[in-house]
CSV table of C-alpha atoms in Angstrom, one decimal:
chain,number,residue,atom,x,y,z
A,88,MET,CA,0.0,0.0,0.0
A,89,ARG,CA,1.3,3.5,-0.9
A,90,LEU,CA,0.5,6.2,1.6
A,91,HIS,CA,-1.0,9.5,0.4
A,92,ARG,CA,-0.1,12.6,2.2
A,93,ASN,CA,-3.6,14.2,2.3
A,94,LEU,CA,-5.1,11.0,3.6
A,95,VAL,CA,-2.5,10.5,6.3
A,96,PHE,CA,-2.8,14.2,7.4
A,97,ALA,CA,-6.6,13.8,7.6
A,98,VAL,CA,-6.1,10.8,10.0
A,99,ILE,CA,-3.7,12.9,12.1
A,100,ASP,CA,-6.1,15.8,12.3
A,101,THR,CA,-8.9,13.6,13.3
A,102,LEU,CA,-6.8,11.8,16.0
A,103,HIS,CA,-5.9,15.2,17.5
A,104,LEU,CA,-9.6,16.0,18.0
A,105,ILE,CA,-10.4,12.6,19.5
A,106,PHE,CA,-7.4,12.3,21.8
A,107,ASN,CA,-6.7,15.9,22.8
A,108,GLU,CA,-10.1,17.6,22.6
A,109,ASP,CA,-12.1,14.6,23.8
A,110,LYS,CA,-14.4,14.5,20.8
A,111,TYR,CA,-16.4,11.5,19.8
A,112,ALA,CA,-14.6,9.3,17.2
A,113,ASP,CA,-17.7,8.5,15.1
A,114,LYS,CA,-18.7,12.2,14.8
A,115,GLU,CA,-15.2,13.4,14.0
A,116,ILE,CA,-14.5,10.7,11.4
A,117,SER,CA,-17.8,11.6,9.8
A,118,ASN,CA,-16.9,15.3,9.7
A,119,THR,CA,-13.5,14.5,8.2
A,120,LEU,CA,-14.9,12.4,5.5
A,121,LYS,CA,-17.0,15.4,4.3
A,122,ARG,CA,-13.8,17.5,3.9
A,123,ASP,CA,-12.9,16.5,0.3
A,124,LYS,CA,-15.5,15.4,-2.2
A,125,ARG,CA,-12.8,14.0,-4.5
A,126,TRP,CA,-12.1,11.2,-2.0
A,127,GLY,CA,-13.4,7.9,-3.3
A,128,ALA,CA,-14.7,4.9,-1.4
A,129,ARG,CA,-11.1,3.5,-0.9
A,130,ASP,CA,-9.8,6.9,0.4
A,131,ARG,CA,-12.7,7.2,2.8
A,132,GLY,CA,-12.3,3.6,4.0
A,133,PHE,CA,-8.6,4.2,4.6
A,134,ILE,CA,-9.3,7.3,6.8
A,135,ALA,CA,-12.1,5.7,8.8
A,136,GLU,CA,-10.5,2.4,9.4
A,137,THR,CA,-7.0,3.7,10.2
A,138,THR,CA,-8.4,6.3,12.6
A,139,TYR,CA,-10.6,3.7,14.3
A,140,ASP,CA,-7.6,1.3,14.5
A,141,ILE,CA,-5.4,3.8,16.2
A,142,VAL,CA,-8.1,4.8,18.6
A,143,ARG,CA,-8.8,1.1,19.4
A,144,TRP,CA,-5.1,0.3,20.1
A,145,LYS,CA,-4.2,3.7,21.6
A,146,ARG,CA,-2.6,2.3,24.8
A,147,LEU,CA,-0.6,-0.4,23.0
A,148,TYR,CA,0.6,2.0,20.3
A,149,SER,CA,1.4,4.7,22.8
A,150,GLU,CA,3.5,2.3,24.9
A,151,ILE,CA,5.4,1.1,21.8
A,152,ALA,CA,5.9,4.7,20.5
A,153,ASP,CA,6.8,5.9,24.0
A,154,VAL,CA,4.4,8.9,23.9
A,155,ASN,CA,1.7,10.1,26.4
A,156,PRO,CA,-1.3,12.3,26.2
A,157,PRO,CA,-1.8,15.2,25.4
A,158,TYR,CA,-0.3,14.2,22.1
A,159,SER,CA,1.7,16.7,20.1
A,160,ARG,CA,1.6,16.4,16.3
A,161,PRO,CA,4.9,14.6,16.2
A,162,ASN,CA,3.5,12.2,18.8
A,163,LEU,CA,0.5,11.5,16.6
A,164,PHE,CA,2.8,10.7,13.7
A,165,ARG,CA,4.7,8.3,15.9
A,166,LEU,CA,1.4,6.5,16.7
A,167,PHE,CA,0.7,6.4,13.0
A,168,THR,CA,4.2,5.0,12.3
A,169,VAL,CA,3.6,2.2,14.8
A,170,TRP,CA,0.2,1.4,13.1
A,171,ALA,CA,1.8,1.4,9.6
A,172,THR,CA,4.8,-0.7,10.6
A,173,LEU,CA,2.7,-3.4,12.3
A,174,LYS,CA,0.5,-3.5,9.2
A,175,GLY,CA,3.6,-4.1,7.0
A,176,ILE,CA,3.1,-0.8,5.1
A,177,GLU,CA,6.3,0.8,3.7
A,178,ILE,CA,7.0,4.1,5.5
A,179,PRO,CA,7.4,7.0,3.0
A,180,ASP,CA,10.5,9.3,2.9
A,181,TRP,CA,8.7,12.3,4.6
A,182,LYS,CA,10.2,14.4,7.3
A,183,GLN,CA,7.4,13.3,9.7
A,184,PHE,CA,8.7,9.7,9.5
A,185,GLU,CA,12.4,10.3,9.8
A,186,ASP,CA,14.4,7.5,11.6
A,187,THR,CA,11.5,5.1,12.0
A,188,PRO,CA,12.8,2.2,14.3
A,189,THR,CA,11.0,-0.6,12.5
A,190,ARG,CA,12.8,-3.4,14.3
A,191,ARG,CA,12.3,-1.9,17.7
A,192,ILE,CA,8.6,-1.4,17.0
A,193,LYS,CA,8.1,-5.1,16.2
A,194,GLY,CA,10.2,-6.2,19.2
A,195,ARG,CA,8.2,-4.0,21.6
A,196,PHE,CA,4.9,-5.3,20.1
A,197,ASP,CA,6.0,-8.9,20.7
A,198,GLU,CA,6.9,-8.1,24.4
A,199,LEU,CA,3.7,-6.2,25.2
A,200,SER,CA,1.4,-8.7,23.4
A,201,LYS,CA,2.0,-11.1,26.4
A,202,ILE,CA,0.3,-8.6,28.8
A,203,THR,CA,-3.5,-8.3,28.5
A,204,LYS,CA,-3.9,-4.6,29.4
A,205,TYR,CA,-1.5,-3.8,26.5
A,206,ALA,CA,-2.4,-6.6,24.1
A,207,GLU,CA,-6.1,-5.6,24.3
A,208,SER,CA,-5.3,-1.9,24.9
A,209,ILE,CA,-7.4,-1.1,27.9
A,210,PRO,CA,-7.0,1.0,31.1
A,211,ASP,CA,-5.8,-0.8,34.2
A,212,TRP,CA,-9.0,-0.2,36.1
A,213,LEU,CA,-11.1,-1.6,33.2
A,214,ASP,CA,-9.0,-4.8,33.1
A,215,GLU,CA,-9.4,-5.2,36.8
A,216,LEU,CA,-13.1,-4.6,36.6
A,217,GLY,CA,-13.6,-7.1,33.7
A,218,ARG,CA,-11.7,-9.8,35.6
A,219,LYS,CA,-13.7,-9.2,38.7
A,220,GLU,CA,-17.1,-9.3,36.9
A,221,LEU,CA,-16.5,-11.9,34.2
A,222,GLY,CA,-13.7,-14.0,35.6
A,223,LYS,CA,-12.2,-16.4,33.1
A,224,LEU,CA,-14.5,-15.1,30.3
A,225,TRP,CA,-13.0,-11.6,30.4
A,226,GLU,CA,-9.9,-12.2,28.2
A,227,SER,CA,-12.0,-13.9,25.5
A,228,GLU,CA,-14.6,-11.2,25.6
A,229,ILE,CA,-12.3,-8.2,25.5
A,230,HIS,CA,-10.4,-9.8,22.6
A,231,ALA,CA,-13.7,-10.2,20.7
A,232,LEU,CA,-14.7,-6.6,21.5
A,233,ASN,CA,-11.5,-5.4,19.8
A,234,GLU,CA,-12.4,-7.0,16.5
A,235,GLN,CA,-14.0,-4.9,13.8
A,236,ALA,CA,-17.8,-5.1,14.0
A,237,LYS,CA,-19.9,-6.8,11.3
A,238,VAL,CA,-22.4,-4.7,9.4
A,239,ILE,CA,-25.9,-6.0,10.2
A,240,LEU,CA,-29.1,-4.8,8.7
A,241,ARG,CA,-32.6,-5.1,10.1
A,242,THR,CA,-35.2,-5.6,7.4
A,243,ASN,CA,-38.2,-3.2,7.8
A,244,THR,CA,-41.0,-5.8,7.5
A,245,LEU,CA,-43.6,-3.0,7.1
A,246,LYS,CA,-42.3,-2.6,3.5
A,247,ILE,CA,-40.3,-5.7,2.5
A,248,THR,CA,-39.3,-9.3,3.4
A,249,PRO,CA,-35.6,-10.2,4.2
A,250,LYS,CA,-35.3,-12.4,1.0
A,251,LYS,CA,-36.7,-9.6,-1.3
A,252,LEU,CA,-34.3,-7.1,0.4
A,253,GLN,CA,-31.5,-9.5,-0.2
A,254,LEU,CA,-32.3,-9.6,-3.9
A,255,ILE,CA,-32.5,-5.8,-4.2
A,256,LEU,CA,-29.2,-5.3,-2.4
A,257,ASP,CA,-27.6,-7.9,-4.8
A,258,GLU,CA,-28.6,-5.7,-7.7
A,259,GLU,CA,-26.8,-2.8,-5.9
A,260,PHE,CA,-23.7,-5.1,-5.6
A,261,ILE,CA,-24.0,-5.5,-1.8
A,262,PRO,CA,-24.2,-9.3,-1.2
A,263,THR,CA,-25.7,-10.4,2.2
A,264,LYS,CA,-26.6,-13.5,4.0
A,265,LEU,CA,-29.6,-14.4,6.3
A,266,ILE,CA,-28.7,-15.2,9.9
A,267,LYS,CA,-30.3,-18.2,11.5
A,268,GLY,CA,-32.2,-17.2,14.7
A,269,TYR,CA,-32.5,-13.5,13.7
A,270,PRO,CA,-35.6,-13.4,11.5
A,271,GLU,CA,-35.2,-9.8,10.2
A,272,ALA,CA,-31.4,-9.7,10.0
A,273,LEU,CA,-29.1,-9.6,7.0
A,274,GLU,CA,-25.3,-9.7,7.4
A,275,LEU,CA,-23.0,-8.0,4.8
A,276,TYR,CA,-20.2,-10.1,3.4
A,277,GLU,CA,-18.1,-7.0,3.0
A,278,ARG,CA,-18.4,-3.5,4.5
A,279,ALA,CA,-20.2,-1.0,2.2
A,280,ASP,CA,-21.8,2.4,2.5
A,281,VAL,CA,-25.4,1.1,2.7
A,282,PHE,CA,-26.8,4.6,3.4
A,283,LYS,CA,-26.3,5.6,-0.2
A,284,THR,CA,-28.4,2.7,-1.6
A,285,GLU,CA,-31.9,3.1,-3.0
A,286,ALA,CA,-33.1,0.4,-0.6
A,287,PHE,CA,-32.1,2.6,2.4
A,288,LYS,CA,-33.7,5.7,1.0
A,289,LYS,CA,-36.9,3.8,0.5
A,290,GLY,CA,-36.9,2.7,4.1
A,291,PHE,CA,-36.4,-1.0,3.5
A,292,PHE,CA,-33.9,-1.4,6.3
A,293,GLU,CA,-32.0,0.1,9.2
A,294,VAL,CA,-28.5,-0.7,10.4
A,295,GLN,CA,-28.9,-2.6,13.7
A,296,ASP,CA,-26.7,-5.2,15.3
A,297,ALA,CA,-28.1,-8.7,15.5
A,298,SER,CA,-27.9,-8.7,19.4
A,299,SER,CA,-29.9,-5.5,19.5
A,300,GLN,CA,-32.6,-7.0,17.3
A,301,LYS,CA,-33.4,-9.6,20.0
A,302,VAL,CA,-34.8,-7.0,22.3
A,303,ALA,CA,-38.0,-6.2,20.5
A,304,HIS,CA,-38.7,-9.9,20.1
A,305,ALA,CA,-38.3,-10.3,23.9
A,306,LEU,CA,-41.3,-8.0,24.4
A,307,LYS,CA,-43.6,-10.7,22.9
A,308,LEU,CA,-45.4,-8.2,20.7
A,309,GLU,CA,-48.6,-8.6,18.9
A,310,PRO,CA,-50.8,-6.1,16.9
A,311,GLY,CA,-53.1,-3.9,19.0
A,312,LEU,CA,-51.0,-3.6,22.2
A,313,ARG,CA,-50.0,-0.4,23.9
A,314,VAL,CA,-46.2,-0.4,24.1
A,315,ILE,CA,-43.9,2.2,25.7
A,316,ASP,CA,-40.2,2.5,24.7
A,317,ALA,CA,-39.1,4.6,27.7
A,318,CYS,CA,-35.5,5.4,26.6
A,319,ALA,CA,-36.1,5.5,22.9
A,320,GLY,CA,-33.3,7.8,21.8
A,321,ALA,CA,-33.3,8.0,18.0
A,322,GLY,CA,-35.5,4.9,17.9
A,323,GLY,CA,-33.7,1.9,16.4
A,324,LYS,CA,-35.6,-0.5,18.7
A,325,THR,CA,-38.8,1.7,18.5
A,326,LEU,CA,-39.0,1.2,14.8
A,327,HIS,CA,-38.5,-2.6,15.2
A,328,ILE,CA,-41.3,-2.6,17.7
A,329,ALA,CA,-43.6,-0.7,15.3
A,330,ALA,CA,-42.8,-3.2,12.5
A,331,LEU,CA,-43.5,-6.3,14.7
A,332,MET,CA,-46.8,-4.8,15.7
A,333,GLU,CA,-47.6,-4.4,11.9
A,334,ASN,CA,-48.5,-0.7,12.5
A,335,LYS,CA,-51.5,-1.7,14.7
A,336,GLY,CA,-51.9,-0.6,18.3
A,337,GLN,CA,-49.9,2.2,19.9
A,338,VAL,CA,-46.1,2.8,20.4
A,339,ILE,CA,-45.2,5.6,22.7
A,340,ALA,CA,-41.5,6.6,22.3
A,341,MET,CA,-40.1,8.6,25.2
A,342,ASP,CA,-36.8,10.2,26.0
A,343,ILE,CA,-35.3,13.0,28.0
A,344,TYR,CA,-33.7,14.4,24.9
A,345,GLY,CA,-36.1,16.1,22.5
A,346,ASN,CA,-33.6,16.3,19.6
A,347,LYS,CA,-33.3,12.5,19.6
A,348,LEU,CA,-37.0,12.2,19.3
A,349,LYS,CA,-37.0,14.6,16.3
A,350,GLU,CA,-34.5,12.2,14.6
A,351,LEU,CA,-36.8,9.3,15.4
A,352,LYS,CA,-39.8,11.1,13.8
A,353,ARG,CA,-37.7,11.5,10.6
A,354,ARG,CA,-36.7,7.9,10.6
A,355,ALA,CA,-40.3,6.7,11.3
A,356,LYS,CA,-41.5,8.7,8.3
A,357,ARG,CA,-38.9,6.9,6.0
A,358,ALA,CA,-39.8,3.5,7.6
A,359,GLY,CA,-43.6,4.1,7.1
A,360,ALA,CA,-44.2,3.5,10.9
A,361,HIS,CA,-47.5,5.2,11.6
A,362,ASN,CA,-48.5,3.8,14.9
A,363,LEU,CA,-46.0,5.7,17.1
A,364,GLU,CA,-46.0,9.0,18.9
A,365,THR,CA,-43.1,10.7,20.7
A,366,ARG,CA,-43.2,12.3,24.2
A,367,GLU,CA,-40.3,14.2,25.8
A,368,ILE,CA,-39.8,13.4,29.4
A,369,ASP,CA,-39.5,17.0,30.7
A,370,SER,CA,-41.1,16.4,34.1
A,371,THR,CA,-42.2,13.6,36.4
A,372,LYS,CA,-45.8,14.2,35.3
A,373,VAL,CA,-45.1,12.6,31.9
A,374,ILE,CA,-44.4,9.2,33.6
A,375,LYS,CA,-47.2,9.6,36.2
A,376,LYS,CA,-49.8,10.1,33.6
A,377,LEU,CA,-48.9,6.7,32.1
A,378,HIS,CA,-48.9,4.6,35.4
A,379,ASP,CA,-50.6,1.2,35.0
A,380,SER,CA,-51.4,1.9,31.3
A,381,ALA,CA,-49.0,-0.1,29.2
A,382,ASP,CA,-49.1,-3.8,28.0
A,383,ARG,CA,-45.3,-3.6,27.4
A,384,VAL,CA,-42.6,-1.3,28.6
A,385,LEU,CA,-39.0,-1.3,27.3
A,386,ILE,CA,-36.3,0.3,29.4
A,387,ASP,CA,-33.3,0.3,27.0
A,388,ALA,CA,-31.2,1.7,29.8
A,389,PRO,CA,-28.2,4.1,29.5
A,390,CYS,CA,-25.1,2.1,30.3
A,391,THR,CA,-21.3,1.8,30.0
A,392,GLY,CA,-21.7,0.5,26.4
A,393,LEU,CA,-18.9,-2.1,27.0
A,394,GLY,CA,-20.8,-4.6,24.8
A,395,VAL,CA,-20.4,-2.3,21.8
A,396,LEU,CA,-16.8,-1.4,22.0
A,397,ARG,CA,-16.2,-2.6,18.5
A,398,ARG,CA,-18.4,0.2,17.2
A,399,ASN,CA,-17.2,2.8,19.8
A,400,PRO,CA,-13.6,2.0,20.6
A,401,ASP,CA,-13.0,5.5,22.1
A,402,ALA,CA,-15.4,4.6,24.9
A,403,LYS,CA,-12.5,2.7,26.5
A,404,TRP,CA,-10.7,6.0,27.0
A,405,LYS,CA,-13.8,8.0,28.0
A,406,LEU,CA,-15.2,5.7,30.7
A,407,THR,CA,-14.3,6.2,34.3
A,408,PRO,CA,-15.0,4.3,37.5
A,409,GLU,CA,-17.0,7.4,38.7
A,410,PHE,CA,-19.3,7.2,35.6
A,411,LEU,CA,-19.9,3.5,36.2
A,412,LYS,CA,-21.1,4.3,39.7
A,413,GLU,CA,-23.4,7.1,38.4
A,414,ILE,CA,-24.9,5.0,35.6
A,415,ARG,CA,-25.7,2.1,38.0
A,416,GLU,CA,-27.7,4.5,40.2
A,417,LYS,CA,-29.5,5.8,37.1
A,418,GLN,CA,-30.3,2.3,35.9
A,419,GLN,CA,-31.9,1.4,39.3
A,420,ASN,CA,-33.9,4.6,39.4
A,421,LEU,CA,-35.2,4.0,35.9
A,422,LEU,CA,-36.4,0.5,36.9
A,423,LEU,CA,-38.1,1.9,40.1
A,424,ASP,CA,-39.8,4.7,38.2
A,425,TYR,CA,-40.6,3.4,34.8
A,426,SER,CA,-41.8,0.0,35.9
A,427,LYS,CA,-44.9,1.8,37.3
A,428,MET,CA,-46.2,2.3,33.7
A,429,VAL,CA,-46.6,-1.5,33.3
A,430,LYS,CA,-50.3,-2.5,33.9
A,431,PRO,CA,-51.2,-5.7,35.8
A,432,GLY,CA,-50.4,-8.7,33.6
A,433,GLY,CA,-48.0,-6.7,31.4
A,434,LEU,CA,-44.3,-7.2,30.6
A,435,LEU,CA,-41.3,-5.0,31.4
A,436,VAL,CA,-38.1,-5.6,29.4
A,437,TYR,CA,-34.9,-4.2,30.9
A,438,ALA,CA,-32.0,-4.1,28.4
A,439,THR,CA,-28.4,-2.8,28.2
A,440,CYS,CA,-25.5,-3.0,25.7
A,441,SER,CA,-23.2,-3.8,28.6
A,442,ILE,CA,-21.6,-7.1,29.5
A,443,LEU,CA,-21.2,-6.3,33.2
A,444,PRO,CA,-23.4,-8.3,35.6
A,445,THR,CA,-23.6,-5.3,38.0
A,446,GLU,CA,-25.4,-3.4,35.2
A,447,ASN,CA,-27.5,-6.4,34.3
A,448,GLN,CA,-28.4,-9.3,36.5
A,449,VAL,CA,-27.6,-7.5,39.7
A,450,GLN,CA,-29.8,-4.5,38.7
A,451,VAL,CA,-32.7,-6.8,38.0
A,452,GLN,CA,-32.3,-8.7,41.3
A,453,ASP,CA,-32.1,-5.4,43.3
A,454,PHE,CA,-35.3,-4.2,41.6
A,455,LEU,CA,-37.1,-7.5,42.3
A,456,ASN,CA,-36.0,-7.1,46.0
A,457,SER,CA,-37.4,-3.6,46.2
A,458,PRO,CA,-40.9,-2.5,47.2
A,459,GLU,CA,-41.5,-1.4,43.6
A,460,GLY,CA,-40.6,-4.8,42.3
A,461,GLU,CA,-42.8,-6.7,44.8
A,462,PHE,CA,-45.3,-7.8,42.1
A,463,PHE,CA,-42.8,-8.5,39.3
A,464,GLN,CA,-41.3,-11.8,38.6
A,465,LEU,CA,-38.4,-12.8,36.2
A,466,ASP,CA,-39.8,-14.5,33.2
A,467,LYS,CA,-36.5,-15.0,31.4
A,468,ASP,CA,-33.2,-13.2,30.8
A,469,GLU,CA,-30.3,-13.6,28.3
A,470,LYS,CA,-26.7,-12.6,28.6
A,471,ILE,CA,-25.2,-12.2,25.1
A,472,LEU,CA,-21.4,-12.2,25.0
A,473,ALA,CA,-19.5,-11.1,21.8
A,474,HIS,CA,-17.0,-14.0,21.9
A,475,LYS,CA,-19.8,-16.5,21.9
A,476,SER,CA,-22.4,-14.9,19.6
A,477,GLY,CA,-20.1,-13.1,17.1
A,478,TYR,CA,-22.2,-10.0,17.6
A,479,ASP,CA,-22.4,-7.2,20.2
A,480,GLY,CA,-22.4,-7.9,23.9
A,481,PHE,CA,-25.9,-7.4,25.2
A,482,TYR,CA,-28.3,-8.2,28.1
A,483,TYR,CA,-32.1,-8.3,28.5
A,484,ALA,CA,-34.5,-9.4,31.2
A,485,VAL,CA,-38.2,-10.0,30.8
A,486,LEU,CA,-40.2,-9.2,33.9
A,487,LYS,CA,-43.9,-9.9,34.4
A,488,ASN,CA,-46.3,-7.7,36.5
A,489,THR,CA,-48.2,-10.4,38.5
A,490,LYS,CA,-50.5,-7.9,40.2
A,491,SER,CA,-54.1,-8.9,39.7
């Protein structure tokens, strides 16, 4: 591979914003890709994948390059040099790459690869936490979470079947395969910009990981129910719920962030989902008005996001033990408050994209042991680990309101 100056500089500029200005990787990479319309798919792929790679392996590469944050521009070039050397890419004769110690880089990589916190490029506290919570499974799981995520589509069954969508995407030179056990899912054989396809513009699919697609099914939906998605965000699961209900009944999408609900409305229009309404949670009254009113309530709780590190590798560097403590308190409060919207005989589904038992099984048990959880019983739960499923790490629990 021959390195091009403008593409390498674009990577360096983006890394500066992510590492030194604490910006989110996905947003900054997206902004960078808009900089030059002359960049083709290969150029854009190089920028995105190289940036994500260096973000993912920041600790390992920093140790090899002997640099620490905040990173100067020469420091960022040293990180890039480590990446290129380990990929077997010939280093060009530019002043930024003078005196590259190729042999030393490979030697240090071999040494550090024997130590998990460097080999998997994670902070010390996260390595300790993972071992404490997952035991022997931790090393396999963090290794799987450092792999590049697969691109999974969720067929919008309001408009098309998975097999018909597969044929249409074939015509757009995007081959896919059906996934056993995931009725609406299609997996891409190779990464592609699916958002530019006619199929996407027509609302035939959304991008949604296979593990995430299990959550709507856990609600045991049927047309005509009243369903509340209490932490809807931009609505990936909400749209799945609407589709499984065949546009019949009522879906109430709620969130504390009104701008996310606006994005959901836009997506719902494209998807042809007509049975949903949005409500911003701007006071406690919004929840109180819905007490004992819903057949199904989904709490897709905010969490550490450790199950989706493949998609958001910068989360490793943004997470802190303090945030983990705060988020656990928030999760329990959501269970205590939002469970009151489930009517007698109804179902509550609690879900996270975390792999930590303290955000998952422990939260559910604490809720069941509380006064608010007195009439709920655990119907089933599922812990999805990336190294076993091949998809994102996830958890969901189905709780039944047994009050008569």
